XYZ file of C-alpha atoms in Angstrom:
379
model
C -65.452 140.308 -29.446
C -62.368 140.263 -27.287
C -62.478 136.853 -25.723
C -65.780 135.349 -26.743
C -66.696 134.708 -23.124
C -68.738 136.278 -20.396
C -69.216 134.945 -16.888
C -69.755 137.232 -13.936
C -71.328 139.465 -12.754
C -74.116 137.292 -11.406
C -77.162 138.919 -9.819
C -77.715 135.782 -7.768
C -76.682 134.442 -4.422
C -76.685 130.709 -3.951
C -76.851 128.777 -0.723
C -76.786 125.020 -0.351
C -79.008 123.220 2.127
C -80.057 119.618 2.353
C -79.179 118.881 -1.273
C -81.386 121.671 -2.602
C -80.534 125.129 -3.905
C -82.231 128.423 -3.179
C -81.354 131.837 -4.566
C -81.912 135.360 -3.415
C -81.481 138.603 -5.285
C -78.367 140.622 -4.512
C -76.160 143.146 -6.277
C -73.123 142.090 -8.308
C -70.857 143.507 -5.634
C -72.677 141.577 -2.922
C -72.457 138.379 -4.919
C -68.746 138.646 -5.591
C -68.100 139.661 -1.990
C -70.322 137.128 -0.254
C -70.056 134.166 -2.623
C -66.381 133.677 -1.846
C -67.026 133.553 1.881
C -70.095 131.360 1.457
C -68.303 128.957 -0.847
C -65.363 128.760 1.522
C -67.383 126.600 3.925
C -67.984 123.888 1.347
C -65.835 120.971 0.437
C -63.806 120.957 -2.755
C -65.491 119.921 -6.030
C -63.393 116.758 -6.039
C -64.827 115.567 -2.738
C -68.315 116.906 -3.497
C -68.885 116.163 -7.194
C -72.552 117.085 -7.145
C -71.627 120.602 -6.057
C -73.646 120.725 -2.831
C -73.566 119.279 0.642
C -76.197 117.366 2.558
C -76.901 118.952 5.901
C -76.112 122.467 6.994
C -72.836 124.082 7.987
C -72.339 126.474 10.864
C -71.898 129.234 8.343
C -75.209 128.407 6.685
C -76.966 128.759 10.011
C -75.328 132.161 10.384
C -76.322 133.069 6.822
C -79.957 132.160 7.438
C -80.084 134.516 10.398
C -78.104 137.246 8.686
C -79.659 137.173 5.226
C -83.141 135.853 6.132
C -82.767 132.993 3.669
C -85.383 130.287 3.927
C -84.239 126.654 3.631
C -85.725 125.059 0.556
C -87.218 121.607 0.585
C -89.368 119.828 -2.003
C -92.425 120.717 0.078
C -91.685 124.441 -0.067
C -93.545 126.496 -2.609
C -91.288 129.583 -2.524
C -89.662 130.837 -5.712
C -86.135 129.813 -6.581
C -85.501 133.487 -7.306
C -86.759 135.423 -4.312
C -86.989 139.129 -5.090
C -87.675 138.788 -8.804
C -90.554 140.993 -9.882
C -91.456 138.981 -12.964
C -91.049 135.468 -14.251
C -88.973 136.888 -17.108
C -86.474 138.318 -14.622
C -86.147 134.902 -13.028
C -85.575 133.293 -16.413
C -82.890 135.851 -17.299
C -81.110 135.198 -14.030
C -81.239 131.469 -14.640
C -79.675 132.031 -18.062
C -76.730 133.798 -16.455
C -76.104 130.744 -14.305
C -76.268 128.404 -17.294
C -73.964 130.648 -19.329
C -71.366 130.519 -16.560
C -71.042 126.737 -16.657
C -68.748 126.423 -19.724
C -66.243 128.850 -18.203
C -66.202 127.043 -14.891
C -65.462 123.893 -16.863
C -62.811 125.629 -18.988
C -60.770 126.858 -16.024
C -61.405 123.952 -13.679
C -58.115 122.406 -12.509
C -56.161 125.133 -14.329
C -53.480 127.212 -12.598
C -53.632 131.007 -12.494
C -50.597 132.885 -11.148
C -51.402 136.330 -9.754
C -48.822 139.005 -9.045
C -50.423 140.932 -6.190
C -49.216 144.486 -5.740
C -49.971 148.173 -6.009
C -53.029 149.858 -4.521
C -54.805 146.532 -4.119
C -52.292 145.690 -1.374
C -52.792 148.985 0.473
C -56.517 149.760 0.418
C -58.246 147.784 3.185
C -61.427 147.250 1.185
C -59.567 146.049 -1.911
C -57.398 143.751 0.209
C -60.469 141.944 1.483
C -62.028 141.784 -1.980
C -58.823 140.262 -3.327
C -58.843 137.590 -0.624
C -62.472 136.715 -1.360
C -61.860 136.606 -5.118
C -59.019 134.139 -4.636
C -61.122 131.984 -2.321
C -63.960 131.954 -4.844
C -61.560 130.901 -7.604
C -60.290 128.049 -5.449
C -63.766 126.823 -4.642
C -64.861 126.643 -8.280
C -61.862 124.467 -9.085
C -59.213 126.986 -10.206
C -55.739 126.729 -8.675
C -54.560 130.262 -7.763
C -50.915 130.930 -6.900
C -50.079 134.365 -5.486
C -46.752 136.179 -5.745
C -46.741 139.501 -3.907
C -44.667 142.651 -3.897
C -44.122 145.053 -1.023
C -41.966 147.988 -2.117
C -43.911 150.712 -0.244
C -43.927 148.643 2.949
C -40.154 148.141 2.668
C -39.597 151.869 2.135
C -41.639 152.763 5.200
C -39.645 150.377 7.368
C -36.321 151.641 5.998
C -37.398 155.192 6.861
C -38.177 154.140 10.419
C -34.686 152.655 10.690
C -33.174 155.766 9.070
C -31.790 153.726 6.160
C -31.822 155.559 2.839
C -33.323 153.690 -0.114
C -31.193 153.952 -3.267
C -32.288 153.085 -6.794
C -30.342 152.533 -9.999
C -32.161 152.028 -13.302
C -35.392 151.747 -11.302
C -34.070 148.864 -9.171
C -33.427 148.967 -5.435
C -29.776 148.757 -4.410
C -29.816 146.015 -1.778
C -26.798 145.738 0.504
C -26.665 143.257 3.372
C -28.422 145.545 5.856
C -31.163 146.424 3.379
C -31.605 142.752 2.445
C -32.289 141.915 6.100
C -35.063 144.523 6.119
C -36.424 143.366 2.740
C -36.670 139.769 3.914
C -38.131 140.721 7.277
C -40.837 142.893 5.713
C -41.713 140.685 2.710
C -41.532 137.298 4.422
C -42.266 138.148 8.043
C -44.879 140.858 7.662
C -46.485 141.305 4.233
C -46.642 137.604 3.424
C -48.167 136.694 6.769
C -50.750 139.469 6.510
C -51.952 138.175 3.123
C -52.048 134.580 4.362
C -53.852 135.623 7.529
C -56.482 137.582 5.611
C -57.219 134.715 3.211
C -57.491 132.260 6.095
C -59.650 134.672 8.107
C -62.047 134.942 5.159
C -62.406 131.162 4.981
C -59.642 130.086 2.614
C -56.625 127.827 3.132
C -53.429 129.720 2.376
C -49.787 128.940 3.134
C -47.004 131.517 3.078
C -43.686 130.798 1.385
C -40.542 132.579 0.356
C -38.345 131.483 -2.512
C -35.944 130.061 0.075
C -38.469 127.496 1.303
C -37.696 124.168 -0.336
C -35.420 126.040 -2.784
C -38.624 127.173 -4.449
C -36.985 130.089 -6.303
C -33.281 129.718 -7.047
C -31.424 132.856 -8.050
C -28.113 134.411 -8.973
C -26.824 137.952 -8.671
C -28.329 140.260 -11.279
C -25.772 141.829 -13.594
C -26.768 145.286 -14.848
C -24.817 147.186 -17.486
C -25.286 150.931 -17.921
C -24.290 152.691 -21.131
C -21.838 155.542 -20.466
C -20.922 156.860 -23.901
C -21.108 155.729 -27.508
C -17.373 155.003 -27.680
C -17.002 153.509 -24.202
C -17.812 150.055 -22.870
C -20.897 149.828 -20.622
C -20.443 150.328 -16.912
C -21.196 147.353 -14.655
C -23.612 148.390 -11.890
C -23.441 146.605 -8.555
C -26.951 146.373 -7.090
C -25.866 144.228 -4.166
C -28.198 141.356 -3.294
C -30.576 141.861 -6.199
C -31.178 138.603 -8.014
C -32.665 137.053 -11.104
C -34.460 133.734 -11.235
C -32.435 130.778 -12.462
C -34.846 127.973 -11.588
C -38.216 127.332 -9.963
C -38.714 124.089 -8.045
C -42.431 123.307 -8.409
C -42.560 120.305 -6.059
C -43.543 122.460 -3.072
C -46.384 124.071 -5.027
C -47.564 120.750 -6.424
C -47.745 119.342 -2.904
C -49.755 122.314 -1.664
C -52.121 122.041 -4.621
C -52.830 118.393 -3.797
C -53.906 119.472 -0.312
C -56.075 122.353 -1.611
C -53.873 125.120 -0.211
C -53.391 128.517 -1.829
C -49.644 129.304 -2.020
C -48.618 132.895 -1.240
C -45.017 133.539 -2.303
C -42.705 136.352 -1.190
C -40.220 137.278 -3.957
C -37.041 136.376 -2.087
C -34.820 133.854 -3.861
C -31.906 131.746 -2.696
C -28.471 131.625 -4.319
C -26.061 128.710 -4.606
C -24.218 130.177 -1.614
C -27.435 130.026 0.451
C -27.794 133.790 0.582
C -31.125 135.519 0.061
C -31.707 137.672 -3.022
C -34.287 140.386 -3.574
C -36.089 139.696 -6.874
C -38.667 141.735 -8.751
C -42.072 140.196 -7.969
C -43.228 140.413 -11.606
C -40.251 138.307 -12.682
C -40.853 135.741 -9.940
C -44.523 135.490 -10.930
C -43.603 135.011 -14.600
C -41.039 132.324 -13.750
C -43.473 130.463 -11.484
C -46.227 130.671 -14.116
C -43.895 129.359 -16.786
C -42.723 126.448 -14.660
C -46.313 125.501 -13.788
C -47.483 125.983 -17.417
C -50.214 128.202 -16.012
C -53.371 129.012 -17.907
C -52.940 132.668 -16.989
C -50.477 135.113 -15.482
C -52.225 138.195 -14.090
C -50.216 141.256 -13.017
C -52.167 143.635 -10.769
C -51.000 147.229 -11.266
C -52.097 150.788 -10.557
C -52.852 151.634 -14.195
C -55.636 150.531 -16.523
C -53.254 148.643 -18.782
C -51.238 149.501 -21.876
C -52.493 152.581 -23.732
C -51.706 153.897 -27.202
C -50.539 157.429 -28.025
C -54.133 158.684 -27.874
C -54.651 157.285 -24.382
C -56.906 154.467 -25.600
C -56.589 151.198 -23.744
C -55.091 148.400 -25.836
C -57.171 145.426 -24.824
C -55.027 142.879 -26.689
C -51.336 142.808 -27.627
C -49.574 139.968 -29.378
C -46.160 138.842 -28.202
C -44.617 139.712 -31.560
C -45.728 143.354 -31.142
C -43.978 143.977 -27.821
C -40.593 145.213 -29.046
C -42.177 147.434 -31.707
C -44.447 149.049 -29.114
C -41.425 149.681 -26.886
C -39.447 151.147 -29.785
C -42.197 153.605 -30.775
C -42.791 154.698 -27.175
C -46.258 153.189 -26.742
C -44.870 151.016 -23.961
C -42.547 153.072 -21.757
C -41.192 153.469 -18.249
C -42.264 150.933 -15.665
C -44.563 149.217 -18.144
C -41.591 147.917 -20.191
C -40.449 145.230 -17.700
C -44.060 144.173 -17.080
C -44.784 143.681 -20.765
C -41.493 141.891 -21.337
C -42.044 139.522 -18.436
C -45.458 138.695 -19.926
C -43.702 137.860 -23.186
C -41.214 135.643 -21.363
C -44.058 133.859 -19.576
C -45.776 133.157 -22.904
C -42.519 131.792 -24.300
C -42.307 129.492 -21.260
C -45.709 127.943 -21.912
C -48.221 130.243 -20.186
C -51.417 130.380 -22.257
C -52.396 134.037 -21.635
C -51.029 136.967 -19.661
C -52.871 140.025 -18.384
C -51.943 143.443 -17.038
C -54.903 144.450 -14.894
C -55.957 147.533 -12.946
C -55.896 146.357 -9.343
C -57.712 149.504 -8.215
C -60.907 148.052 -9.691
C -62.960 145.949 -7.307
C -62.893 142.241 -8.200
C -60.494 143.008 -11.062
C -59.324 139.389 -11.306
C -62.823 137.983 -11.706
C -63.775 140.685 -14.173
C -60.698 140.000 -16.283
C -61.169 136.245 -16.282
C -64.917 135.954 -16.606
C -66.199 138.885 -18.652
C -65.925 139.690 -22.355
C -64.563 143.196 -21.823
C -62.065 142.561 -19.055
C -60.391 145.382 -17.132
C -56.915 145.557 -18.613
C -54.593 144.461 -21.405
C -54.140 140.834 -22.357
C -50.880 139.786 -23.995
C -51.086 136.617 -26.034
C -49.039 134.689 -28.595
């Protein structure tokens, strides 16, 4: 047993009306898709401790018309589980609900930092699913914090401006002109699109860059490149590429108290007030460590870490990381991701996950099912 927990996928749809609950049958995909939007109309658990609202919302009225859901009152004799063919099916569905309760309680009021990137940021369907997943997490009492990338979007804009993108050791060389484009695209375009989508789907998101409130302080990244065995390493100038020196959590704490979902662009600020381009994975790890997050989840375009036979490694311990890098199991672009997970664990994050963002509802599946959809890295 990997985690000893299972949560979603629920074959139930719940709607709240007049202090009573009714359920209708729907597919797992429908539930995960629609529950987030449905839940987004309700008040937070803190202001609604019983978990339902008296009276009906505008969205409920729309749902009744759209889904043909009948309001349930004590006088009604309809089944709680409309669509069930047998009583046993209804009982099994009820068990799923009961089994979910301990995990809701476990993660309630916990912080989960999500690095949002890869295909999940490009595919329109996955973008909407991501927004709904985050809203659902917020409405069951989890505190999601999003840090996003945007490399492909930056490259497309640089091409339009006829500015060549240069890379050294896999990192973008960022001169002053390129930094202006990076900040414009990450902060002014990508960030606002994510915030707008979450808000459009019924959530409450606020966009930030690391420069806002000195949220992410940075210094110039120093990179040394080995030249020869008998020669000193060469110092590589990457321009305005930075590394995190400090995270100021006060802005995030304030947003949490007002039930907002922070969406952070990975642009830091130096002591000289200049902006620095920082790897989004590293920003996410630093934010998670500062917030002592329950989880750091990195969305990628691969299934996770695989061994030499191509088998997914569902669990890696922090102490194994350097050995797996040395023997080639962890290679290429996976090395910095695994190492930043290790750094996050050392900073107080409880668990880290490298998850396939191409899978629908990957975050919920990783958090609330036994099998998960990626590799977890733990102490």
